[in-house]
CSV table of C-alpha atoms and ligand atoms in Angstrom, one decimal:
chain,number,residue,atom,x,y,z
Y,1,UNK,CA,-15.1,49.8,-20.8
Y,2,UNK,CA,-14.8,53.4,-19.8
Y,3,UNK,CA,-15.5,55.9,-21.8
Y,4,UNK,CA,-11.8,58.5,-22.2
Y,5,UNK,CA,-13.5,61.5,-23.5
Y,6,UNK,CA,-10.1,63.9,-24.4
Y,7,UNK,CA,-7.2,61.2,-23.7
Y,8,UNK,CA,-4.8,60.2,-26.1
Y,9,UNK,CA,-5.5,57.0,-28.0
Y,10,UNK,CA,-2.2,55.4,-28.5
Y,11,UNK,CA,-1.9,52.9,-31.2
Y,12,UNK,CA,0.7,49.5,-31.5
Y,13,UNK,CA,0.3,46.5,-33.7
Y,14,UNK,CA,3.3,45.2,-34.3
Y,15,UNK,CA,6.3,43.7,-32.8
Y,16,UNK,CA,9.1,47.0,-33.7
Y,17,UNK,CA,5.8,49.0,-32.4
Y,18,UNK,CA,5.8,47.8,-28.9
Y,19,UNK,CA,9.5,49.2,-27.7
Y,20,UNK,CA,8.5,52.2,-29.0
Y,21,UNK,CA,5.2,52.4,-26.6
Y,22,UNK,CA,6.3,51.1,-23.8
Y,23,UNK,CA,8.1,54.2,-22.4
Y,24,UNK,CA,5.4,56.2,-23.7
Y,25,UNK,CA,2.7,54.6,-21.7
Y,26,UNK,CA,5.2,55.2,-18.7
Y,27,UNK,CA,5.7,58.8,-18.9
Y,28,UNK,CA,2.1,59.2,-19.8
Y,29,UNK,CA,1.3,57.7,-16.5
Y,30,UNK,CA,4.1,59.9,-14.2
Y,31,UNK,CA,2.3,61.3,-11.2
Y,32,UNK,CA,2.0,64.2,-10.0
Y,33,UNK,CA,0.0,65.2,-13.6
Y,34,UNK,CA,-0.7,61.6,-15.3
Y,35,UNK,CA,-2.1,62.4,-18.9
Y,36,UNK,CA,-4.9,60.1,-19.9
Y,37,UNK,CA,-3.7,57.3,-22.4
Y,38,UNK,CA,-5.7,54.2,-23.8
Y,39,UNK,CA,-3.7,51.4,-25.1
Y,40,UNK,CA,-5.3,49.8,-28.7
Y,41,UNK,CA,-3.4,47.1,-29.7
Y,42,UNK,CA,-4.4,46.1,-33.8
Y,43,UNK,CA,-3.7,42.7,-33.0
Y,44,UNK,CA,-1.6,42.8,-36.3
Y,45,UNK,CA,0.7,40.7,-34.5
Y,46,UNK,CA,-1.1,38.0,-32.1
Y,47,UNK,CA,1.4,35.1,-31.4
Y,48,UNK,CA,2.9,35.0,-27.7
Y,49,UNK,CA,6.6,35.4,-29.5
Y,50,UNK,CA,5.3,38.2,-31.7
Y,51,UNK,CA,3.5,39.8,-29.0
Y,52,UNK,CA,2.6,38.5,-25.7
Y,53,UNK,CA,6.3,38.5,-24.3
Y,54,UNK,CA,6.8,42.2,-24.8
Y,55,UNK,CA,4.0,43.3,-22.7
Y,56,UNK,CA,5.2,41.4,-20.3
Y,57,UNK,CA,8.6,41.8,-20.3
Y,58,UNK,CA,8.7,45.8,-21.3
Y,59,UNK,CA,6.3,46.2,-18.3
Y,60,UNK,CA,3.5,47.6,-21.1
Y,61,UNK,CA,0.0,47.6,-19.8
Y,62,UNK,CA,-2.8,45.2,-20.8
Y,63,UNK,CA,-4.3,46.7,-23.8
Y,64,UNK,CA,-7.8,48.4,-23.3
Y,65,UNK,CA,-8.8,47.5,-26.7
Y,66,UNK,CA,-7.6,44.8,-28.7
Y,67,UNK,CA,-9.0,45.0,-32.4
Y,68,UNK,CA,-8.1,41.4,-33.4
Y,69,UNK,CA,-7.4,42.3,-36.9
Y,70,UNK,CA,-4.5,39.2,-37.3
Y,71,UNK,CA,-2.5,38.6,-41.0
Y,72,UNK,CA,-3.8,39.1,-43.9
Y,73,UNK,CA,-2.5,40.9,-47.3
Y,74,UNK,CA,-1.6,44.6,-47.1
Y,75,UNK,CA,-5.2,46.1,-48.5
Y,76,UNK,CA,-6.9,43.7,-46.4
Y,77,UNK,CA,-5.1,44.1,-42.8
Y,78,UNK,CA,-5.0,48.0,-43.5
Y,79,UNK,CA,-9.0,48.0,-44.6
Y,80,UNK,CA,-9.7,45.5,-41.5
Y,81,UNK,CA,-7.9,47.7,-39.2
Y,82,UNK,CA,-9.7,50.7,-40.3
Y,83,UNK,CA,-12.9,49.7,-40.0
Y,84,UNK,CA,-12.6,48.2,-36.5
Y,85,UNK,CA,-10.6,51.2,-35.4
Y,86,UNK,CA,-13.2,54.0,-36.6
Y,87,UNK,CA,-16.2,53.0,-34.2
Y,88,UNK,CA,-13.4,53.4,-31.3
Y,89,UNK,CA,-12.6,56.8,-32.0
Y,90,UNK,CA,-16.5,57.4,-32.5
Y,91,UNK,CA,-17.1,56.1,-29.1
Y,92,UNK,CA,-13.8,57.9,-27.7
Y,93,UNK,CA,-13.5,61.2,-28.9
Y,94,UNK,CA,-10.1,61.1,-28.3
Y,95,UNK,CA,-7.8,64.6,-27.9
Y,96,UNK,CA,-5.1,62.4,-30.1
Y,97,UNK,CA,-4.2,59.5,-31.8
Y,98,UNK,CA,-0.4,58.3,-31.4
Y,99,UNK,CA,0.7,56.0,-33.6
Y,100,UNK,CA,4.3,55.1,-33.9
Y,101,UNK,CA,6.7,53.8,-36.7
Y,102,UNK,CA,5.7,52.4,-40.0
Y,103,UNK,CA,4.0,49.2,-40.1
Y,104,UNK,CA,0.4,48.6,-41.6
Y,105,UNK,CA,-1.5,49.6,-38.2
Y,106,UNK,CA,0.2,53.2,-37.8
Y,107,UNK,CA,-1.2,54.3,-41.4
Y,108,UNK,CA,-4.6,52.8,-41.2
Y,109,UNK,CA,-5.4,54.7,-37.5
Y,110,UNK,CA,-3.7,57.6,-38.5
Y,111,UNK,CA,-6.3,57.6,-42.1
Y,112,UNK,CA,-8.9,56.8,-39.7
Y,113,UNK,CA,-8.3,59.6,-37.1
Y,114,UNK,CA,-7.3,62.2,-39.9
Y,115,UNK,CA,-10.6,62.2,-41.9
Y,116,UNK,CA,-12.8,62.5,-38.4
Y,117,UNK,CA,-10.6,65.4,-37.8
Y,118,UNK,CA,-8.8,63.8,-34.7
Y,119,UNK,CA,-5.0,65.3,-34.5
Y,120,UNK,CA,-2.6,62.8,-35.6
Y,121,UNK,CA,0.9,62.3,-33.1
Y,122,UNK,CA,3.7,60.6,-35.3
Y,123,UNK,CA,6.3,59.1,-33.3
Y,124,UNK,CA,9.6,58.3,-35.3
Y,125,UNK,CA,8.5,60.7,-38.5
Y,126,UNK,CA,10.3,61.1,-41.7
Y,127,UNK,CA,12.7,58.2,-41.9
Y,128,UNK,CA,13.0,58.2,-45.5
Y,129,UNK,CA,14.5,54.8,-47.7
Y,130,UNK,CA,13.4,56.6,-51.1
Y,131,UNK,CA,12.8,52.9,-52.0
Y,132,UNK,CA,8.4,52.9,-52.5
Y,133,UNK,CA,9.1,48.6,-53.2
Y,134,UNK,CA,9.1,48.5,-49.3
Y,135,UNK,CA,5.4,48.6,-47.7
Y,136,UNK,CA,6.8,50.5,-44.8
Y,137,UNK,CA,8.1,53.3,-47.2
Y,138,UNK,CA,4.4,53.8,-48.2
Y,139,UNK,CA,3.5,53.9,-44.8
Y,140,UNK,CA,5.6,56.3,-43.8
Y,141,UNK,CA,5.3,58.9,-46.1
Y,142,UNK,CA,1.5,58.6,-45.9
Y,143,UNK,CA,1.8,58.8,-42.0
Y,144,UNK,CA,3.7,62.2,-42.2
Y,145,UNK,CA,1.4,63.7,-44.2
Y,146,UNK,CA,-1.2,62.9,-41.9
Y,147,UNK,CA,0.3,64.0,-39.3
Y,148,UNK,CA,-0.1,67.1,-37.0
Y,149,UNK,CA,2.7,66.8,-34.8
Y,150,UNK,CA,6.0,65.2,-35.9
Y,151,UNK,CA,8.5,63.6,-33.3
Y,152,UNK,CA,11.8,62.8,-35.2
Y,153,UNK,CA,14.8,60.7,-34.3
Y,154,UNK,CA,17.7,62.3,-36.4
Y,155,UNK,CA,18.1,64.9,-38.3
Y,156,UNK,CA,17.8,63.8,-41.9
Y,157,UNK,CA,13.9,62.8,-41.1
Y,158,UNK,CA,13.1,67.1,-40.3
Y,159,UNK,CA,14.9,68.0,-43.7
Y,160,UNK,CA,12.7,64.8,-45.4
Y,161,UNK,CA,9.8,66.2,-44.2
Y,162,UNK,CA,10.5,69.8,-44.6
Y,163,UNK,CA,11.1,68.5,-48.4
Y,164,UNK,CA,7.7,67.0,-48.8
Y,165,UNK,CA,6.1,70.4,-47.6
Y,166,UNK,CA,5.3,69.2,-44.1
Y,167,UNK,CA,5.8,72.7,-41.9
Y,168,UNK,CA,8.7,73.0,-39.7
Y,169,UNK,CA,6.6,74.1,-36.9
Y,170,UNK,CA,5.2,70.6,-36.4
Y,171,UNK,CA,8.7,68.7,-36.3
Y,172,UNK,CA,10.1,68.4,-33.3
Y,173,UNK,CA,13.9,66.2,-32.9
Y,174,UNK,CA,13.2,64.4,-29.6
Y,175,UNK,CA,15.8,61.7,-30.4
Y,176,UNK,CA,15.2,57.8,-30.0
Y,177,UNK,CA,12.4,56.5,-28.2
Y,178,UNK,CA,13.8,52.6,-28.8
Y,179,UNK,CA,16.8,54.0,-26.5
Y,180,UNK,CA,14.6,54.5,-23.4
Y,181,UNK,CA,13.4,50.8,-23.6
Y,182,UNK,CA,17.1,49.5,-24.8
Y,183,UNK,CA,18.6,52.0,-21.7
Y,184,UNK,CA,16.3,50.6,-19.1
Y,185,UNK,CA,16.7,46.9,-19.5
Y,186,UNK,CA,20.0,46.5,-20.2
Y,187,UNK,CA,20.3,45.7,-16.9
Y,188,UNK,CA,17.9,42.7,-17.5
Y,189,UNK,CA,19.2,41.6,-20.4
Y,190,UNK,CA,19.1,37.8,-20.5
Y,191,UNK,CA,22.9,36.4,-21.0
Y,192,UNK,CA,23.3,34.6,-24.7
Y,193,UNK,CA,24.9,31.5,-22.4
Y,194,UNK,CA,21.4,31.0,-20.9
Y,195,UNK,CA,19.3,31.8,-24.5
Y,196,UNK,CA,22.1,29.2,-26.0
Y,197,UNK,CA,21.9,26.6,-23.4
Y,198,UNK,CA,21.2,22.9,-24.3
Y,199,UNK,CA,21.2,23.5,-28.2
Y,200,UNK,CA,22.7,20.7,-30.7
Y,201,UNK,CA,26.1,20.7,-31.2
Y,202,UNK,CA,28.9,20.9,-28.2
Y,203,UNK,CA,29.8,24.7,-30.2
Y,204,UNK,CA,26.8,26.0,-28.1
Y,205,UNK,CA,27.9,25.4,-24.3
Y,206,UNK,CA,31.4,26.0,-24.9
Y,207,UNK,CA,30.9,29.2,-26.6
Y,208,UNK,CA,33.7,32.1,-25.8
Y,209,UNK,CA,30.9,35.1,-24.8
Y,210,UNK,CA,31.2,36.6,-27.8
Y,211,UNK,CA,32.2,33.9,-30.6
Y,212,UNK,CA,28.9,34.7,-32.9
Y,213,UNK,CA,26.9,36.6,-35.4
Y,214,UNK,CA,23.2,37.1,-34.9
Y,215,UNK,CA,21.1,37.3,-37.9
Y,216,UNK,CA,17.3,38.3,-38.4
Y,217,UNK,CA,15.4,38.5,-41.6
Y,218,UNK,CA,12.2,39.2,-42.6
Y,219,UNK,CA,11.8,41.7,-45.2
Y,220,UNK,CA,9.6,40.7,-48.1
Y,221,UNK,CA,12.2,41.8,-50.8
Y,222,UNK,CA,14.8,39.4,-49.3
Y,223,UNK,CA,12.6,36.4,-48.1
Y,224,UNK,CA,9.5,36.3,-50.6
Y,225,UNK,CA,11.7,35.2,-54.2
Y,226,UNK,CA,13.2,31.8,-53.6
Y,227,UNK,CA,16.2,32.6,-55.5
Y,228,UNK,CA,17.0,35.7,-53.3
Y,229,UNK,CA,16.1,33.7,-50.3
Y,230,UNK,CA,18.4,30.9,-50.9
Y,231,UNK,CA,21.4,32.4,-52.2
Y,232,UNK,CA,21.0,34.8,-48.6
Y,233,UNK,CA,20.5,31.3,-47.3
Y,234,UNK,CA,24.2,29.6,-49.0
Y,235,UNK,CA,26.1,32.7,-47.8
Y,236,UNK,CA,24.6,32.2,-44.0
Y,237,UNK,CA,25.9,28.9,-43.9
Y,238,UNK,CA,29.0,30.2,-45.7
Y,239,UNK,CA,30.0,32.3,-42.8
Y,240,UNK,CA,28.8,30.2,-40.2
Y,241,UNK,CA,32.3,28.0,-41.4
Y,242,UNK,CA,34.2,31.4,-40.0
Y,243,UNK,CA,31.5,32.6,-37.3
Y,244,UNK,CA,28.8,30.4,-35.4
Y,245,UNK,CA,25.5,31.9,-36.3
Y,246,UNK,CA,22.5,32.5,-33.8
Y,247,UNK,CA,18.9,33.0,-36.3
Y,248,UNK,CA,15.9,33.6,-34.1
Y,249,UNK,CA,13.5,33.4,-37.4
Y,250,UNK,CA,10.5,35.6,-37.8
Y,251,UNK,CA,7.1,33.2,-39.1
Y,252,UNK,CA,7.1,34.4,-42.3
Y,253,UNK,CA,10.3,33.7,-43.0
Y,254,UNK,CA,10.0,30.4,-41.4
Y,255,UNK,CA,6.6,29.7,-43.5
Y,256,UNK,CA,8.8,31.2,-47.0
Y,257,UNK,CA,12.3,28.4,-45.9
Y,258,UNK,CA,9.9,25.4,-45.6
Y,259,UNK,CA,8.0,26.4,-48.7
Y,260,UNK,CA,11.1,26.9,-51.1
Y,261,UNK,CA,12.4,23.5,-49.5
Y,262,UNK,CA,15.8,25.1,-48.3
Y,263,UNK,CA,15.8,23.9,-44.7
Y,264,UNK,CA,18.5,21.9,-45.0
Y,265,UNK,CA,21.2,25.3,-45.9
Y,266,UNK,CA,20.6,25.9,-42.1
Y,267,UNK,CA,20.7,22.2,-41.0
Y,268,UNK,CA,24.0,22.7,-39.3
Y,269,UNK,CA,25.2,22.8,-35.4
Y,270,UNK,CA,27.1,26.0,-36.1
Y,271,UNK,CA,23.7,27.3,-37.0
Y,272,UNK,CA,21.5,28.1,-33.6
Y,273,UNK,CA,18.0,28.6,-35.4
Y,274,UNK,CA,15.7,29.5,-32.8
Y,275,UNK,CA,11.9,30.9,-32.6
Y,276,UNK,CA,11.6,34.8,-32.0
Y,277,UNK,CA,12.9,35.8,-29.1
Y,278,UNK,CA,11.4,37.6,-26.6
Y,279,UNK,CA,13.0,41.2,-26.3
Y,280,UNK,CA,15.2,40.6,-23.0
Y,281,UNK,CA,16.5,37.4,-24.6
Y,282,UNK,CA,17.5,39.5,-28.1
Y,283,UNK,CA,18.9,42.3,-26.0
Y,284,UNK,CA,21.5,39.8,-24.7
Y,285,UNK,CA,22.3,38.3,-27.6
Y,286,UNK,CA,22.5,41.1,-29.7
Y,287,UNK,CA,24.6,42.8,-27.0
Y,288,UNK,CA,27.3,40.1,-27.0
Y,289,UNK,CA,27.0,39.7,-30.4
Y,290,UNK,CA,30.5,40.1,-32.7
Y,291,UNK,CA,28.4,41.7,-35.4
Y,292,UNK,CA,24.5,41.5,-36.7
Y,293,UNK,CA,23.5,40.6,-39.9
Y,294,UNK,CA,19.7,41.8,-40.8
Y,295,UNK,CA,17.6,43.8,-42.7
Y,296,UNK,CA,15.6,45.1,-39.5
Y,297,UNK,CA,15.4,48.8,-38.9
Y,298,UNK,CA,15.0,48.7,-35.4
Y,299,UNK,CA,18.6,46.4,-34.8
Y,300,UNK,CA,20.6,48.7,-37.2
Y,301,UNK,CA,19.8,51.5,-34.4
Y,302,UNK,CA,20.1,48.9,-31.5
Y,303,UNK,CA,23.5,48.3,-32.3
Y,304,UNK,CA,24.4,51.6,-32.7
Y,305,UNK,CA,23.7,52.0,-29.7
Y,306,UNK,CA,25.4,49.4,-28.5
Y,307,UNK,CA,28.7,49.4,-30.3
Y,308,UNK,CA,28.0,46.6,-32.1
Y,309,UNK,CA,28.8,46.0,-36.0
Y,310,UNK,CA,25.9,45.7,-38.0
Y,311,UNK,CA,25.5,44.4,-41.9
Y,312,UNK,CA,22.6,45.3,-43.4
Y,313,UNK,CA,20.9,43.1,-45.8
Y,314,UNK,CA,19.4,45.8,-48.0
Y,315,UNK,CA,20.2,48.2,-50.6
Y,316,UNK,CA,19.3,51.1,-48.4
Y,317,UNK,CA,18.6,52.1,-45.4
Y,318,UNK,CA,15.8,54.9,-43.9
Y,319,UNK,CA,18.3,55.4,-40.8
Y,320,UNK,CA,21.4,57.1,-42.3
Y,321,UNK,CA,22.3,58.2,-38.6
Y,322,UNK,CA,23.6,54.5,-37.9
Y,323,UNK,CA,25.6,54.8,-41.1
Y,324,UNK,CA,27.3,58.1,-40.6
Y,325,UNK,CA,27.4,57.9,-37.1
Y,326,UNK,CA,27.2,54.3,-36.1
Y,327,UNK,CA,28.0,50.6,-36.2
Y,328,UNK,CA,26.4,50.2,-39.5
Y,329,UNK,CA,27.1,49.1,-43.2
Y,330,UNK,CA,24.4,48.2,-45.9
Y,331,UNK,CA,25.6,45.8,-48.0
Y,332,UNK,CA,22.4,44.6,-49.5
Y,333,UNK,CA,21.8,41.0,-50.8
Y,334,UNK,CA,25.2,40.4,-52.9
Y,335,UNK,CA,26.8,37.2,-51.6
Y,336,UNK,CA,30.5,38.6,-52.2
Y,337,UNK,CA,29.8,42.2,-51.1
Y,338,UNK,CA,28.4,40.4,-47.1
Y,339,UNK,CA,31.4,38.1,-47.3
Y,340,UNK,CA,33.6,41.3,-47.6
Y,341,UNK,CA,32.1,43.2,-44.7
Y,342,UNK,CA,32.1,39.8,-42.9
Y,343,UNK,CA,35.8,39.3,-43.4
Y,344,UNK,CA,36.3,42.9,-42.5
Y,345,UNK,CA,34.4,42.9,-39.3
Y,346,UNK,CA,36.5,39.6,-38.1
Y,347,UNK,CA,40.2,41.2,-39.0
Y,348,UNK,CA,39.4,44.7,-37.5
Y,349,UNK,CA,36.6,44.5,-35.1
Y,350,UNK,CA,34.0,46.5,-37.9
Y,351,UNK,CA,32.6,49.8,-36.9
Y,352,UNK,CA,32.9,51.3,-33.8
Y,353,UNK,CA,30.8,54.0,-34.3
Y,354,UNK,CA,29.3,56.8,-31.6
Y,355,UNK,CA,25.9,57.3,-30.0
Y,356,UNK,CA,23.9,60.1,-32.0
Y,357,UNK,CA,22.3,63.0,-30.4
Y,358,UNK,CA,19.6,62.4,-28.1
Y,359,UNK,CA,19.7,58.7,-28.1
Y,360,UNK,CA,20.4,59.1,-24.4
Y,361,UNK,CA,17.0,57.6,-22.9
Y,362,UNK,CA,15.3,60.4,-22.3
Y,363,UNK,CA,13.0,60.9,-25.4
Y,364,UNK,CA,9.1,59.8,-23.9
Y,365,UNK,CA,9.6,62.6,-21.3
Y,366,UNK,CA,10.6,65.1,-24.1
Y,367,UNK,CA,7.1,63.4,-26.1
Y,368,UNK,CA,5.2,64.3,-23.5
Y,369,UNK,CA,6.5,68.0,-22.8
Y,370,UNK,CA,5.1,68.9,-26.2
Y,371,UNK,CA,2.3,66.9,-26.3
Y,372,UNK,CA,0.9,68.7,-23.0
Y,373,UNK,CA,1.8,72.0,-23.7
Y,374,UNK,CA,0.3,71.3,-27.1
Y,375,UNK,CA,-3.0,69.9,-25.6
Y,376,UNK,CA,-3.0,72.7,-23.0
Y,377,UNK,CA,-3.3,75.4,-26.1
Y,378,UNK,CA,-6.1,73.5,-27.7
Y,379,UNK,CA,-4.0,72.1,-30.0
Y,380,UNK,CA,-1.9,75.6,-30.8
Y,381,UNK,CA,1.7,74.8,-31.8
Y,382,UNK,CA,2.3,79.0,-31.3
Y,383,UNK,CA,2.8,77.1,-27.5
Y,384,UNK,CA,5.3,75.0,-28.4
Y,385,UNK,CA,7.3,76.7,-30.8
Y,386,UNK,CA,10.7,73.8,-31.1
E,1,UD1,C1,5.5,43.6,-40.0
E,1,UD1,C2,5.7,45.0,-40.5
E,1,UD1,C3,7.2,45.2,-40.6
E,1,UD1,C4,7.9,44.9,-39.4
E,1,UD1,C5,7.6,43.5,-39.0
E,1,UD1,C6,8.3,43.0,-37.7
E,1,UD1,C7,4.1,46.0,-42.1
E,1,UD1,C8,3.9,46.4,-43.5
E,1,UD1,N1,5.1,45.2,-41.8
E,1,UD1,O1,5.9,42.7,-41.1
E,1,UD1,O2,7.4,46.6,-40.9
E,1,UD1,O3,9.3,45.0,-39.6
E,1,UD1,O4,6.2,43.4,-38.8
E,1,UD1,O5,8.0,41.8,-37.4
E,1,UD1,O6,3.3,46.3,-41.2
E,1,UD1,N2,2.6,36.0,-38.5
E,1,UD1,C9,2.5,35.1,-37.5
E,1,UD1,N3,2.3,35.5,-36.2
E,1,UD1,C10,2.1,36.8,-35.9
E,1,UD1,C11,2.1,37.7,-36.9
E,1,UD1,C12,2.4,37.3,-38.2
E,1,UD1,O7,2.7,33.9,-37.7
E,1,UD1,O8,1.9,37.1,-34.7
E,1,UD1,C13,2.9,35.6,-39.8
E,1,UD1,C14,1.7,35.4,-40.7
E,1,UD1,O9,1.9,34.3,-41.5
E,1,UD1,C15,1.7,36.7,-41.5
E,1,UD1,C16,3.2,36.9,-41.7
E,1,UD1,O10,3.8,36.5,-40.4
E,1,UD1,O11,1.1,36.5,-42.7
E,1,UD1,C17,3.6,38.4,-41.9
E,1,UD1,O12,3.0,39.2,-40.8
E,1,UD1,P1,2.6,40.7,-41.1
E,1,UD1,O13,2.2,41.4,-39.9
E,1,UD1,O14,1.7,40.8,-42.3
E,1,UD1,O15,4.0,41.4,-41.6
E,1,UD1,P2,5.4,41.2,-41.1
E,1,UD1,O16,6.2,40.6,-42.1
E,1,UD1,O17,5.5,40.6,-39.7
């Protein structure tokens, strides 16, 4: 391996990581003046449908280094990345380290490259749930403090960090970087008639374009207690009497259905449970979708951006732009309170929502303005006053 004296070490590890990256890597690569990038990939996430489809379909490059960290619980997946990211930067002595989001590998690099003094690049900074029971909360707010420069996605996250005593000089609102990836392969999106194709039940190849609800969950506070899980579980396959239901199910939840014993509440033909879906393939369905159901963050901005509904299976949400702005509406976990915003979405159409500032597509290219004006000063941000 070649040694990248001064290039920017940028960081994924898990799936909502690698949408983020992807148009990164891109503009970091534009000719005439390419800035040098390495790709570590944590290997938080290793299977092909957590990982190996995204780099291929989102066009990312082969990692340079893949730390092979795998699953584990939070102390040890954080500790494991740390250690086997730490002799990297040694041997790197990288200009930066970008991480991105808020899963377990963005905090652990960022730890790693604060305390050798290596600036830190945050790339979606100071989304806030105020709710520290989610892992990711910790993350993030550990992340930003971390952090030397700030890239932001709406405008609650610079008045969040401004809060927490993080310098306005370091924030910079560059919009959406999920919106370059979602903007660019739209085009390729694959049609939900060729995802659906050949499942049980005649409901599948008969299917009016948009005549279902896509659901995703995965979130430990909705999945991990068997009495939450299956009550979500009864009111699925409550609506899926009104709506068909498409569930590409994330392993752990998978792993958390078969150990509580409730497959059966989704043994049903109006119920297309499938394995996760390559992003292409989501893209379509979620696209042609009538509403979403999930407690993702990334989909509550996807279909913002999309104009479709979204219900939001959590009490809160750290993106109160698709709220105010957009297609969304956090219901949490209450059966009645989703059968209401069901019932609403099928008499009216839901939300229709507009598309926030900056979400246009053009957010790496903005990431990579500052960052090389930024790196051109030696670091200064009196050169990149935003
Ligand atoms: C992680 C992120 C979460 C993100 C989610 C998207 C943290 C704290 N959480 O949660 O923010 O929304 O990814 O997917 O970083 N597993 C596999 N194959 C894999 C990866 C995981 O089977 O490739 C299984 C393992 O049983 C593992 C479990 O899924 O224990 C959970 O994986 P983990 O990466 O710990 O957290 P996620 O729930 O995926």
């Amino acid at each position: 391996m070649v040694k990248s004296k001064g290039a920017i070490l940028c960081v994924v590890g898990a799936r909502p990581n690698f949408m983020k990256i992807a148009p990164l890597m891109a503009a970091f690569s534009t000719a005439p003046t390419p800035m040098p990038a390495k790709l570590i990939h944590t290997g938080q996430h290793y299977d092909e449908g957590m990982k190996g489809t995204f780099f291929e379909q989102l066009g990312i490059p082969e990692p340079d280094i893949d730390l092979g960290v795998g699953s584990g619980t939070h102390a040890v997946q954080t500790a494991e990345v740390m250690r086997r990211f730490e002799p990297v930067v040694d041997e790197h002595e990288p200009a930066a380290v970008l991480v991105v989001g808020d899963v377990n590998s963005t905090v652990a690099c960022a730890l790693v490259a604060a305390k050798k003094g290596v600036p830190v690049i945050h790339v979606e900074a100071g989304l806030r749930s105020f709710d520290r029971s989610m892992p990711e909360e910790i993350n993030r707010v550990l992340t930003d403090q971390l952090a030397d420069l700030l890239f932001t996605t709406e405008e609650s996250a610079r008045e969040n960090l401004v809060r927490e005593g993080i310098s306005e000089d370091r924030v910079f609102f560059v919009g959406n970087i999920m919106m370059d990836t979602l903007h660019r392969n739209l085009p390729r999106a694959v049609p939900p008639g060729r995802t659906l194709a050949g499942l049980p039940g005649a409901h599948w190849s008969t299917h009016e374009p948009s005549n279902y609800g896509v659901v995703t969950l995965h979130r430990p506070s909705n999945v991990d207690d068997p009495t939450t899980l299956k009550r979500l579980l009864e009111t699925l396959r409550e609506i899926s009497d009104r709506l068909p239901l498409v569930f590409p199910i994330h392993p752990r939840t998978g792993d958390r259905i078969r150990a509580a014993g409730l497959d059966d509440l989704l043994d049903s033909d109006r119920i297309a449970r499938l394995t996760p879906q390559g992003y292409l393939q989501m893209l379509g369905l979620v696209a042609h979708a009538q509403v979403v159901l999930t407690d993702s963050g990334g989909l509550q901005e996807e279909t913002t951006a999309l104009g479709v509904p979204c219900i939001t299976l959590r009490e809160n949400t750290e993106r109160p732009i698709t709220v105010t702005q957009g297609t969304n509406t956090v219901v949490g976990s209450d059966a009645s309170l989703i059968m209401n915003a069901v019932t609403d979405v099928l008499a009216t159409g839901g939300k229709r929502g507009r598309i926030p500032e900056l979400w246009e597509g053009g957010t790496a290219l903005r990431i990579r303005a500052v960052i090389q004006q930024w790196l051109e000063h030696g670091a200064s941000l009196q050169a990149v006053a935003g």
